mmCIF file of C-alpha atoms and ligand atoms in Angstrom:
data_model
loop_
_atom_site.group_PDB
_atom_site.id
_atom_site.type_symbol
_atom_site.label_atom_id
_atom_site.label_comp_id
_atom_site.label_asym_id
_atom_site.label_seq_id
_atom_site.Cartn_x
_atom_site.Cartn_y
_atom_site.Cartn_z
ATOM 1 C CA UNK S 613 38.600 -32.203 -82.951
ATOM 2 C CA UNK S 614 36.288 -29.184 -83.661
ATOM 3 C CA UNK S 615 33.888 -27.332 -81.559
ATOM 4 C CA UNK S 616 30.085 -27.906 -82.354
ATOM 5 C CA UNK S 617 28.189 -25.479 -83.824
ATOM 6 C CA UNK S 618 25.348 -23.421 -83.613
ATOM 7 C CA UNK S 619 21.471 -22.763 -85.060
ATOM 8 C CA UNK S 620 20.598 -19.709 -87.083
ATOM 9 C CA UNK S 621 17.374 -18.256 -86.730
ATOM 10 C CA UNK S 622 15.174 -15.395 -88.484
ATOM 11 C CA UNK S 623 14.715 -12.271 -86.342
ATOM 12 C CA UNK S 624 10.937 -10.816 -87.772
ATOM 13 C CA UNK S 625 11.112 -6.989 -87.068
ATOM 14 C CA UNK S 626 8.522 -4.721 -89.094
ATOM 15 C CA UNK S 627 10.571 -1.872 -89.475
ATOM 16 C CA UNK S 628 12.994 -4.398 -90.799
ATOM 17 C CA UNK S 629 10.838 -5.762 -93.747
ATOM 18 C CA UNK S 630 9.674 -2.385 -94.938
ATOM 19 C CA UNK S 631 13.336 -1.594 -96.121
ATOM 20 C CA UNK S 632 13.821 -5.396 -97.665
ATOM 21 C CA UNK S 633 16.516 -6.266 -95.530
ATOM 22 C CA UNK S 634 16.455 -9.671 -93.732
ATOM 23 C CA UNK S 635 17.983 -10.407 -90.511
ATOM 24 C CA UNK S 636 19.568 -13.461 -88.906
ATOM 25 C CA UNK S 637 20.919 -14.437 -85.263
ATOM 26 C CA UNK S 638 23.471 -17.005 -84.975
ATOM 27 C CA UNK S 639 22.717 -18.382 -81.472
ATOM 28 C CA UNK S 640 26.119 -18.876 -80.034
ATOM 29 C CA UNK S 641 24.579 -18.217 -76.639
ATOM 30 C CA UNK S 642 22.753 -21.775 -76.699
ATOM 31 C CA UNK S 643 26.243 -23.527 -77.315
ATOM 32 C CA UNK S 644 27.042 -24.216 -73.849
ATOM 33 C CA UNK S 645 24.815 -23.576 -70.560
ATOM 34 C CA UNK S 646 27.858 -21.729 -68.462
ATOM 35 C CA UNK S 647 30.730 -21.754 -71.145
ATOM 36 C CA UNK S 648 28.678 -19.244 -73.411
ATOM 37 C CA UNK S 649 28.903 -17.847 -76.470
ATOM 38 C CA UNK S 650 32.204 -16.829 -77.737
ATOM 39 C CA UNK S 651 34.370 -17.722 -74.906
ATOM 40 C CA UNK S 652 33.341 -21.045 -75.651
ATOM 41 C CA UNK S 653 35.108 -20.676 -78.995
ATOM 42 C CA UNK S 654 37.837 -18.610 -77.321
ATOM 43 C CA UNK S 655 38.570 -21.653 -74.509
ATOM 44 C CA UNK S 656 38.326 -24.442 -76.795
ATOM 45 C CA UNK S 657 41.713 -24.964 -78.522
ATOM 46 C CA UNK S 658 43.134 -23.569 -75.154
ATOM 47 C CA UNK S 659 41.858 -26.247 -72.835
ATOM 48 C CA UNK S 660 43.124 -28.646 -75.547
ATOM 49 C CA UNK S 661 46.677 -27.715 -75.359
ATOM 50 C CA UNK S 662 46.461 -26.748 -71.457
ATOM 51 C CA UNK S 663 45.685 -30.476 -71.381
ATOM 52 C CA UNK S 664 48.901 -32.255 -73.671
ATOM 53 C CA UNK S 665 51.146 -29.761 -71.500
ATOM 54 C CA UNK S 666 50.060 -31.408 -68.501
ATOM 55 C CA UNK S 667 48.690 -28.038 -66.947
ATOM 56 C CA UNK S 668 46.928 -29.268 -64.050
ATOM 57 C CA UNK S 669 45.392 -25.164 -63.412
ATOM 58 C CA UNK S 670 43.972 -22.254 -65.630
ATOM 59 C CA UNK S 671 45.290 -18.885 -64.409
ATOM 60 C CA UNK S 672 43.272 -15.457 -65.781
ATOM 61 C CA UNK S 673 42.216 -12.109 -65.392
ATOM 62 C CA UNK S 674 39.245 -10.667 -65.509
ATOM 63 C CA UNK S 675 36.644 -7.491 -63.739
ATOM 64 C CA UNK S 676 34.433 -8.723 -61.155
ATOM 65 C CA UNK S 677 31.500 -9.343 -63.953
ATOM 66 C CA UNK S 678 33.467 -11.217 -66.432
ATOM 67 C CA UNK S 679 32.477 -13.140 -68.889
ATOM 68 C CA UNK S 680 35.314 -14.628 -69.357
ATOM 69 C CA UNK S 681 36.059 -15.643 -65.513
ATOM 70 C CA UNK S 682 32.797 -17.378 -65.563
ATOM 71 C CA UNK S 683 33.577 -19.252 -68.631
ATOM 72 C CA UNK S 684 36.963 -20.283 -67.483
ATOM 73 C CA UNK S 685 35.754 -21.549 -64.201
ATOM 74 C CA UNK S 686 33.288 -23.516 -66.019
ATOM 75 C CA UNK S 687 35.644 -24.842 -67.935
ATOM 76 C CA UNK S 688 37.871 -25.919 -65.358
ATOM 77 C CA UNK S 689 35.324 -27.617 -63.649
ATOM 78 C CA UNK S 690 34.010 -29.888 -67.166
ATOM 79 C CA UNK S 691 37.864 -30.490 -67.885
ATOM 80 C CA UNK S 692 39.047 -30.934 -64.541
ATOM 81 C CA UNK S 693 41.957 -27.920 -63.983
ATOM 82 C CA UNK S 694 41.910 -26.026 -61.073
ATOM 83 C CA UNK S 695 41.540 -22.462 -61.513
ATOM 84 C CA UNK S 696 42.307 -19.151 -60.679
ATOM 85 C CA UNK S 697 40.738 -15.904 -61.460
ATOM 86 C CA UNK S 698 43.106 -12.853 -60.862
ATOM 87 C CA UNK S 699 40.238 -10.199 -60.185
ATOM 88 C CA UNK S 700 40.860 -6.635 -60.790
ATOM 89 C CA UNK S 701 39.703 -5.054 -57.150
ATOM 90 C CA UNK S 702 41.545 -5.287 -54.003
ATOM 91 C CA UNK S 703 38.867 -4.481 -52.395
ATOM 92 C CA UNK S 704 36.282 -6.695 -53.287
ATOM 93 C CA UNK S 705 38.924 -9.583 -51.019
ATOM 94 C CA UNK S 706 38.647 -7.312 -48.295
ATOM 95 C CA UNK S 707 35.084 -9.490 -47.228
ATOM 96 C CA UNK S 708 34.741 -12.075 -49.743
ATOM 97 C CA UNK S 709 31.479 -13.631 -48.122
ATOM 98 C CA UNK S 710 29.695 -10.233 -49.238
ATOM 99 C CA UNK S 711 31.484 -9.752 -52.106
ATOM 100 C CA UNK S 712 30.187 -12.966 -53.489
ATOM 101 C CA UNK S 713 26.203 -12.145 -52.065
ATOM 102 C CA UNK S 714 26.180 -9.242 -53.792
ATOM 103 C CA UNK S 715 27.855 -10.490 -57.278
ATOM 104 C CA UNK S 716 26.519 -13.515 -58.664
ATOM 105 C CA UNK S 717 28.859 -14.450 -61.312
ATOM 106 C CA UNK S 718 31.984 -14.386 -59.044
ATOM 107 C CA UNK S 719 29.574 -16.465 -56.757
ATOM 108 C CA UNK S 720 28.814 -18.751 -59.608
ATOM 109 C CA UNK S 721 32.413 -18.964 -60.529
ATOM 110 C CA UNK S 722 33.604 -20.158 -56.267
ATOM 111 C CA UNK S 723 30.491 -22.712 -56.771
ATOM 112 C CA UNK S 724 32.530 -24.189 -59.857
ATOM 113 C CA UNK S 725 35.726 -24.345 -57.336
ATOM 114 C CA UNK S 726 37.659 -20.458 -58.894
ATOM 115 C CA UNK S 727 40.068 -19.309 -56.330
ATOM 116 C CA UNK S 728 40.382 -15.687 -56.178
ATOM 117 C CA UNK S 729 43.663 -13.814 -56.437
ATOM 118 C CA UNK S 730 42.365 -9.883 -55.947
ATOM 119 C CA UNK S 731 44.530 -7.033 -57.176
ATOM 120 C CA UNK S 732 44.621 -3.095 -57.182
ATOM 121 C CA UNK S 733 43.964 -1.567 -60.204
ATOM 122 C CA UNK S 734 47.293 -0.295 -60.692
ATOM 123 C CA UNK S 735 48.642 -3.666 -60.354
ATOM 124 C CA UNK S 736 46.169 -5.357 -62.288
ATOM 125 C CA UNK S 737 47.501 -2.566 -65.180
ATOM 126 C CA UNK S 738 50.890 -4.268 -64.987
ATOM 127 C CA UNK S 739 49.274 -7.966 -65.308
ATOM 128 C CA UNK S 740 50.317 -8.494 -69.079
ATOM 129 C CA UNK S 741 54.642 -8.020 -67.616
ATOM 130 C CA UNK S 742 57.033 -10.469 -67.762
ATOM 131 C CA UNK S 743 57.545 -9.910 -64.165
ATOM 132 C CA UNK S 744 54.171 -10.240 -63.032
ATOM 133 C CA UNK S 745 53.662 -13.668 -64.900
ATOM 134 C CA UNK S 746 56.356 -15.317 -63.762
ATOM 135 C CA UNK S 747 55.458 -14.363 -60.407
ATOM 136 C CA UNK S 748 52.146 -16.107 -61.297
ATOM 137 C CA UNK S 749 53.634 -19.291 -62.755
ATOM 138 C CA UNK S 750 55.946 -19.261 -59.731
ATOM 139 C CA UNK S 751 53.031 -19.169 -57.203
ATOM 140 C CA UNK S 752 50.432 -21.731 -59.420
ATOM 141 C CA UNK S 753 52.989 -24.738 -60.607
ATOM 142 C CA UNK S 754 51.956 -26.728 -63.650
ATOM 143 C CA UNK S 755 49.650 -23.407 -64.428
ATOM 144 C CA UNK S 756 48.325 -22.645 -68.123
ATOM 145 C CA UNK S 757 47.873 -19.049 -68.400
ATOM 146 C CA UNK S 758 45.200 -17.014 -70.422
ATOM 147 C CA UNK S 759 45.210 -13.464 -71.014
ATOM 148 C CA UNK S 760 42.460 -11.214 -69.974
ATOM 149 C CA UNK S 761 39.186 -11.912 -71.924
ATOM 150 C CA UNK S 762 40.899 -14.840 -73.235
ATOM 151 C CA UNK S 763 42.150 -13.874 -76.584
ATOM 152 C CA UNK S 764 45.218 -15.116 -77.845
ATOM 153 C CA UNK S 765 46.002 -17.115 -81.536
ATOM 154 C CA UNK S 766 44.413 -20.249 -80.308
ATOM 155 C CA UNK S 767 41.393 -18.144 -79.018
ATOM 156 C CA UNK S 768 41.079 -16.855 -82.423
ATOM 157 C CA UNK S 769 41.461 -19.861 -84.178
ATOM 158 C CA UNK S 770 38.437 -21.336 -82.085
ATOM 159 C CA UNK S 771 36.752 -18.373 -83.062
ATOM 160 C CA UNK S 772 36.851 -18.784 -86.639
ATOM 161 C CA UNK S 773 34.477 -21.921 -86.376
ATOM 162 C CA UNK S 774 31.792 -19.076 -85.826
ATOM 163 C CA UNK S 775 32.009 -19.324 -89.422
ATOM 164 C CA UNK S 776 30.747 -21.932 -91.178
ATOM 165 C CA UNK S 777 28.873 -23.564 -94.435
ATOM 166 C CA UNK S 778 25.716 -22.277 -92.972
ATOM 167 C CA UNK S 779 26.809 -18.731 -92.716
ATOM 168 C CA UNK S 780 28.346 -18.427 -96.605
ATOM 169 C CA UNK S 781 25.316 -17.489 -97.797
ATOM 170 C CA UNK S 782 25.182 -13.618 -95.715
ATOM 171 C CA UNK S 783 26.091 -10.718 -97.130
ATOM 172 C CA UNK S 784 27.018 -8.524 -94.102
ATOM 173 C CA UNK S 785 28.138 -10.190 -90.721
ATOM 174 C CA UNK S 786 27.909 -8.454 -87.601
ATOM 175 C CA UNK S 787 29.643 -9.331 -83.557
ATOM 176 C CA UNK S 788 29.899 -7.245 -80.649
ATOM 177 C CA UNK S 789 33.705 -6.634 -80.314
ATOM 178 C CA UNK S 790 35.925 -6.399 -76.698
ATOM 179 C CA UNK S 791 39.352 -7.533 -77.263
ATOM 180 C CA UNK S 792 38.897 -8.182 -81.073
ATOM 181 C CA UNK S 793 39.883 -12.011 -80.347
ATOM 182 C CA UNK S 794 36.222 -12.797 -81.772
ATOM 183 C CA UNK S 795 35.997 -10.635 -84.644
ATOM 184 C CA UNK S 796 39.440 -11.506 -85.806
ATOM 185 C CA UNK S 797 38.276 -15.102 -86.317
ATOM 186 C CA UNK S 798 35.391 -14.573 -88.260
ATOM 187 C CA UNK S 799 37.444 -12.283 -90.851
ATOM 188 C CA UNK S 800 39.980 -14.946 -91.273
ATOM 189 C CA UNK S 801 37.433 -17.278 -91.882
ATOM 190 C CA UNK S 802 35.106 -15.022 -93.800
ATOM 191 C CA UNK S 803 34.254 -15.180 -97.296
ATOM 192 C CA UNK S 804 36.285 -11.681 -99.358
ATOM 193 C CA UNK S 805 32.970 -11.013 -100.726
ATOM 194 C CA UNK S 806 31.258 -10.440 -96.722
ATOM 195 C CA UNK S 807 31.406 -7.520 -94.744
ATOM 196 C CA UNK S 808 32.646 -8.181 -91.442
ATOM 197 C CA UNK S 809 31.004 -4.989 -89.278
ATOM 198 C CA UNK S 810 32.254 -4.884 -86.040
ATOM 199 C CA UNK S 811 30.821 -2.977 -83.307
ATOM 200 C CA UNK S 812 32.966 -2.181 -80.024
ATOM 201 C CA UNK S 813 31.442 -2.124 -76.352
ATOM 202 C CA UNK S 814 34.072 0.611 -75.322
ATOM 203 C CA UNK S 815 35.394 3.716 -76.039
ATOM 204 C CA UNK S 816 39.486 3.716 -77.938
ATOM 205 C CA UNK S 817 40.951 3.831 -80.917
ATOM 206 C CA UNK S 818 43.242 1.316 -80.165
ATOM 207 C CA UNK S 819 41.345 -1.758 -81.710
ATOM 208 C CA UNK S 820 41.656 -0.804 -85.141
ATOM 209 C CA UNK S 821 45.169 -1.686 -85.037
ATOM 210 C CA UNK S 822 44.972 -4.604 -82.752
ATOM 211 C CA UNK S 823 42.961 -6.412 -84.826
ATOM 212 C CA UNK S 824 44.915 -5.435 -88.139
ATOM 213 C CA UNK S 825 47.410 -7.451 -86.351
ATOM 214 C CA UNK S 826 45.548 -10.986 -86.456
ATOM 215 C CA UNK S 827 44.063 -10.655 -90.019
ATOM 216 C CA UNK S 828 44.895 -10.155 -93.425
ATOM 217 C CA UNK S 829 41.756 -9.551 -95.309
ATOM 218 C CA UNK S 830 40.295 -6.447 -95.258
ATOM 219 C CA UNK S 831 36.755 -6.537 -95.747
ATOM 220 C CA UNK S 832 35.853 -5.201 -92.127
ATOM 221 C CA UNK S 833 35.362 -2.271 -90.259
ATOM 222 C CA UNK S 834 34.148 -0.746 -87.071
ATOM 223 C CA UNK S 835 31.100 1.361 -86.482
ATOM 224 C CA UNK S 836 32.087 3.080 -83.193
ATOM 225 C CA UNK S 837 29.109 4.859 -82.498
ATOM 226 C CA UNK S 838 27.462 2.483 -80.295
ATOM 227 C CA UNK S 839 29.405 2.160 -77.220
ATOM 228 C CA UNK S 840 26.790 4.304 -74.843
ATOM 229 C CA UNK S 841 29.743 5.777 -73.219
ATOM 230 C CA UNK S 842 32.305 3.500 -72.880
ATOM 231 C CA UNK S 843 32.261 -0.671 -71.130
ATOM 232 C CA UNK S 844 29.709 -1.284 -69.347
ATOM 233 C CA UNK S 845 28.020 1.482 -69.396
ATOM 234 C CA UNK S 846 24.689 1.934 -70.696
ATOM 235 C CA UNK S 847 21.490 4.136 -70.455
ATOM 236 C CA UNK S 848 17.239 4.353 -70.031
ATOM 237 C CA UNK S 849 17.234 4.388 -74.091
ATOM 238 C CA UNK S 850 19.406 1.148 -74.365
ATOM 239 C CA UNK S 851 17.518 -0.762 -71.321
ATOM 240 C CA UNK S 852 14.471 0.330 -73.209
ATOM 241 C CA UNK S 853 15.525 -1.093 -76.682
ATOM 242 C CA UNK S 854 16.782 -4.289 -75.129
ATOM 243 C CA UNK S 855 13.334 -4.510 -73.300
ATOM 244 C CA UNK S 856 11.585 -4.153 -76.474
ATOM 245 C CA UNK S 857 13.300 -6.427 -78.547
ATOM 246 C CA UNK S 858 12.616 -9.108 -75.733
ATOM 247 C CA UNK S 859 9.079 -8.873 -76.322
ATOM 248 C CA UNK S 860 9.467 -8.490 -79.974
ATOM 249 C CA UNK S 861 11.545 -11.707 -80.262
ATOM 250 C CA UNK S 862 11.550 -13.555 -77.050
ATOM 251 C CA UNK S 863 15.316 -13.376 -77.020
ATOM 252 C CA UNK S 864 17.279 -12.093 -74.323
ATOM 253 C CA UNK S 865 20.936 -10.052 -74.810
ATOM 254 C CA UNK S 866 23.497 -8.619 -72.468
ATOM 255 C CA UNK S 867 23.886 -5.390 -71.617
ATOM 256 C CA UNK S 868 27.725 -5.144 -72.157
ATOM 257 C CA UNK S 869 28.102 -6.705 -75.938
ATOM 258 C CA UNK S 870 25.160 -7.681 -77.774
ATOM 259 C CA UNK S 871 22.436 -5.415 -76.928
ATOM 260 C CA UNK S 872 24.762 -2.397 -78.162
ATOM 261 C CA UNK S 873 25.456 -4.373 -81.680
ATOM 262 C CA UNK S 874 22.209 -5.355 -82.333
ATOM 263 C CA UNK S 875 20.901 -1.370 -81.243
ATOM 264 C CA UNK S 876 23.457 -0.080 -83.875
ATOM 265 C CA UNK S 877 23.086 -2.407 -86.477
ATOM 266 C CA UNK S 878 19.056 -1.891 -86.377
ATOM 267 C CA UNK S 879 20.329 2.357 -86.182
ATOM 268 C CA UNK S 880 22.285 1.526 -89.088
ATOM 269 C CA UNK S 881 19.283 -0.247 -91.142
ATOM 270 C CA UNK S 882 17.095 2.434 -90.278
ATOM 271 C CA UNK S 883 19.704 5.075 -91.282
ATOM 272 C CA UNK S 884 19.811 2.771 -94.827
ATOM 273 C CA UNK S 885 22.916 1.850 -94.539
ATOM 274 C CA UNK S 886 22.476 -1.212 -96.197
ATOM 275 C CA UNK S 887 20.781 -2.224 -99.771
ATOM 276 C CA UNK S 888 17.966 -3.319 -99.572
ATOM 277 C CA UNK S 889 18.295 -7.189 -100.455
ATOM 278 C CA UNK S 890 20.985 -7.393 -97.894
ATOM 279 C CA UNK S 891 21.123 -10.627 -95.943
ATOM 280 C CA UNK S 892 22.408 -9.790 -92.484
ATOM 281 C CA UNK S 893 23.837 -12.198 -90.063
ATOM 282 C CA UNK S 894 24.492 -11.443 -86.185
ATOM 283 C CA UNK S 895 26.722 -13.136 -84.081
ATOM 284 C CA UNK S 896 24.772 -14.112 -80.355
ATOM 285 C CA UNK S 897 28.296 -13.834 -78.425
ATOM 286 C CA UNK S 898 26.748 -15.057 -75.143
ATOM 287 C CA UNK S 899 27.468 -13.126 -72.122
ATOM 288 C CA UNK S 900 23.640 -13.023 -70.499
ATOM 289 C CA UNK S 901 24.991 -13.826 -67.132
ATOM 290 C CA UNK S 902 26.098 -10.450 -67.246
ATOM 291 C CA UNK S 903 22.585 -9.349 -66.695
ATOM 292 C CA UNK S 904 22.111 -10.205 -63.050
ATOM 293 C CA UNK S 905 24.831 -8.087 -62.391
ATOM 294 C CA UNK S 906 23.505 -4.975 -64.239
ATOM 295 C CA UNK S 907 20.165 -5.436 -63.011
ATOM 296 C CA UNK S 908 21.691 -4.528 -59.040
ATOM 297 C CA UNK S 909 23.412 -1.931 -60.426
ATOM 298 C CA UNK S 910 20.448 -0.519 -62.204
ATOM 299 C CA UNK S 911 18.293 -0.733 -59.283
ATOM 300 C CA UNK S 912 20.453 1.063 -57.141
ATOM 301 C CA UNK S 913 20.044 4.146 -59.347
ATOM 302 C CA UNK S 914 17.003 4.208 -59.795
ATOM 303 C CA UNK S 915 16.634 2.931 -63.499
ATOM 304 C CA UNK S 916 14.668 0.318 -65.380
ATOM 305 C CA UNK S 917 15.830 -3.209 -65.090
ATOM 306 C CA UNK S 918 16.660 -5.734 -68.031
ATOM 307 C CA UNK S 919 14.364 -8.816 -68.919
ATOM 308 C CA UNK S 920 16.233 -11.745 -67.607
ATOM 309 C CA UNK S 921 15.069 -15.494 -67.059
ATOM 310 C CA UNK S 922 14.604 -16.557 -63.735
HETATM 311 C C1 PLP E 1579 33.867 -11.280 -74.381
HETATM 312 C C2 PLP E 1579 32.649 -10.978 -75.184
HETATM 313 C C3 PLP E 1579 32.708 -10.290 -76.409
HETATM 314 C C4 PLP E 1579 33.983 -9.687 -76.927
HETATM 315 O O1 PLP E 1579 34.805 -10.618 -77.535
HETATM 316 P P1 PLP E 1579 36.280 -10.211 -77.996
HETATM 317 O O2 PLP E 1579 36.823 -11.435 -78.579
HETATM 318 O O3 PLP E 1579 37.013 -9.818 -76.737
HETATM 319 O O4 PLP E 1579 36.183 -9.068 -78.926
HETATM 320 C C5 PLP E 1579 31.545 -10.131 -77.136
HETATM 321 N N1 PLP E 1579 30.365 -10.587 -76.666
HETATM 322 C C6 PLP E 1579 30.264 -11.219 -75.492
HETATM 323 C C7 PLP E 1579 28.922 -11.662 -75.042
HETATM 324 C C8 PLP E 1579 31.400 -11.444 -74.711
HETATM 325 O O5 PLP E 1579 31.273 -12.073 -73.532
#
């Protein structure tokens, strides 16, 4: 069995028409209301095999925003596991009632039955040990484990059903990259003759090579200038653009992935990167729970908030 798939949609920008370039979103957001986006793709094949092994509960990892940790709660509660989110933070276990009023998707995630496992950050460094994750299978029997932001070859292999018939006809391809899980699939499953442009939320040089290691094509490459500073960070310019392209659109992006792509690619069209002629095609990863989150964080400095629905 496959995972559905997604609509495609015209973005209408002006400054986007004057230089002849068209533009294209791929909503991957709208595939699933809580398993969004790409970890929809990334959890797919997983839950399939957690299931013939007889795993009765998903173990991960995740910050106390995550995506991912949403998603896999979600899942566990559509698919029936139990799960367990091992939550970089010792601190946030310290009161859990007020850690979950003041963070909504950890709340969302104990409303769809997550346990909470929360760890220092110097032991959530060593999570990825053979040591640690035996301790973990020890503790959860019958567990099915998934690595931090949920990429592993079956992620990946999910994630190459981002491409499809209905994309074969884009030049250029663009997705937000984290772990590289996502961008690795749509390479593989690319067309030689598409550019696969990748664009990382953080700072490191590390993904380059990471991400060498799941493909074998090599018609990709990073543009690293659009990180705003490193994960999760962002500034007045980037809440701005994001803002703006709300009204401009009517669609909404997150503040950790998407909103920093779709800033550089529109950097890069205005910097004319591309031909004109050039059919571009970005990848909605998801993620907009993510902007609840920012939004406190935001107010408590002082800054602009992000559109959001309520
Ligand atoms: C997790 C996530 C990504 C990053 O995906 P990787 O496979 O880790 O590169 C991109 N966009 C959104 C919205 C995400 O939640």
């Amino acid at each position: 069995m496959k995972g559905k798939d997604s609509s495609i949609q015209e973005v209408f920008l002006p400054e986007i028409k004057s230089k002849g370039i068209s533009l294209f979103l791929k909503r991957e957001d709208l595939l699933h209301p809580i398993i969004s986006g790409n970890k929809y793709r990334k959890l797919f094949y997983n839950i399939q095999v957690a299931k013939k092994s007889g795993a009765k509960q998903l173990v991960t990892f995740g910050g106390a925003y995550s995506n991912h940790i949403l998603a896999t709660a979600g899942a566990g509660k559509e698919f029936g596991f139990r799960t367990i989110g091992v939550i970089r933070g010792e601190e946030l276990g310290v009161d859990l009632e007020k850690t979950l009023n003041e963070n909504a998707t950890l709340k969302q995630a104990r409303d769809f039955g997550m346990e909470f496992v929360f760890i220092s950050r110097s032991e959530y460094k060593l999570k990825n040990t053979q040591e640690f994750l035996s301790q973990l299978q020890d503790k959860f029997k019958d567990c099915y484990i998934l690595p931090e932001g949920g990429t592993n070859d079956l992620a990946i292999k999910g994630c190459e059903e981002i491409v499809s018939e209905a994309t074969a006809n884009f030049d250029v391809i663009c997705t937000a990259v984290g772990t590289g899980g996502t961008i690795s699939g749509i390479i593989n499953a690319s067309k030689s003759s598409q550019r696969i442009l990748g664009f990382p939320a953080l700072k490191g040089s590390f993904l380059k090579a990471e991400i060498e290691n799941n493909v074998s094509k090599t018609n990709w490459n990073l543009e690293s200038n659009y990180h705003f500073g490193g994960y999760a960070k962002i500034n007045e310019e980037l809440i701005t653009f994001m803002n703006d392209f709300y009204k401009e659109t009517n669609i909404l992006l997150d503040p950790i992935y998407t909103g920093k792509m779709v800033y550089g690619v529109l950097d890069l069209i205005r910097k004319d990167a591309f031909e004109s002629g050039t059919k571009i095609l970005l990848i909605h990863t998801g993620g907009l729970q993510g902007i609840r989150g920012m939004n406190v964080l935001l107010e408590k400095k002082g800054l602009p908030i992000l559109a959001n629905i309520e």
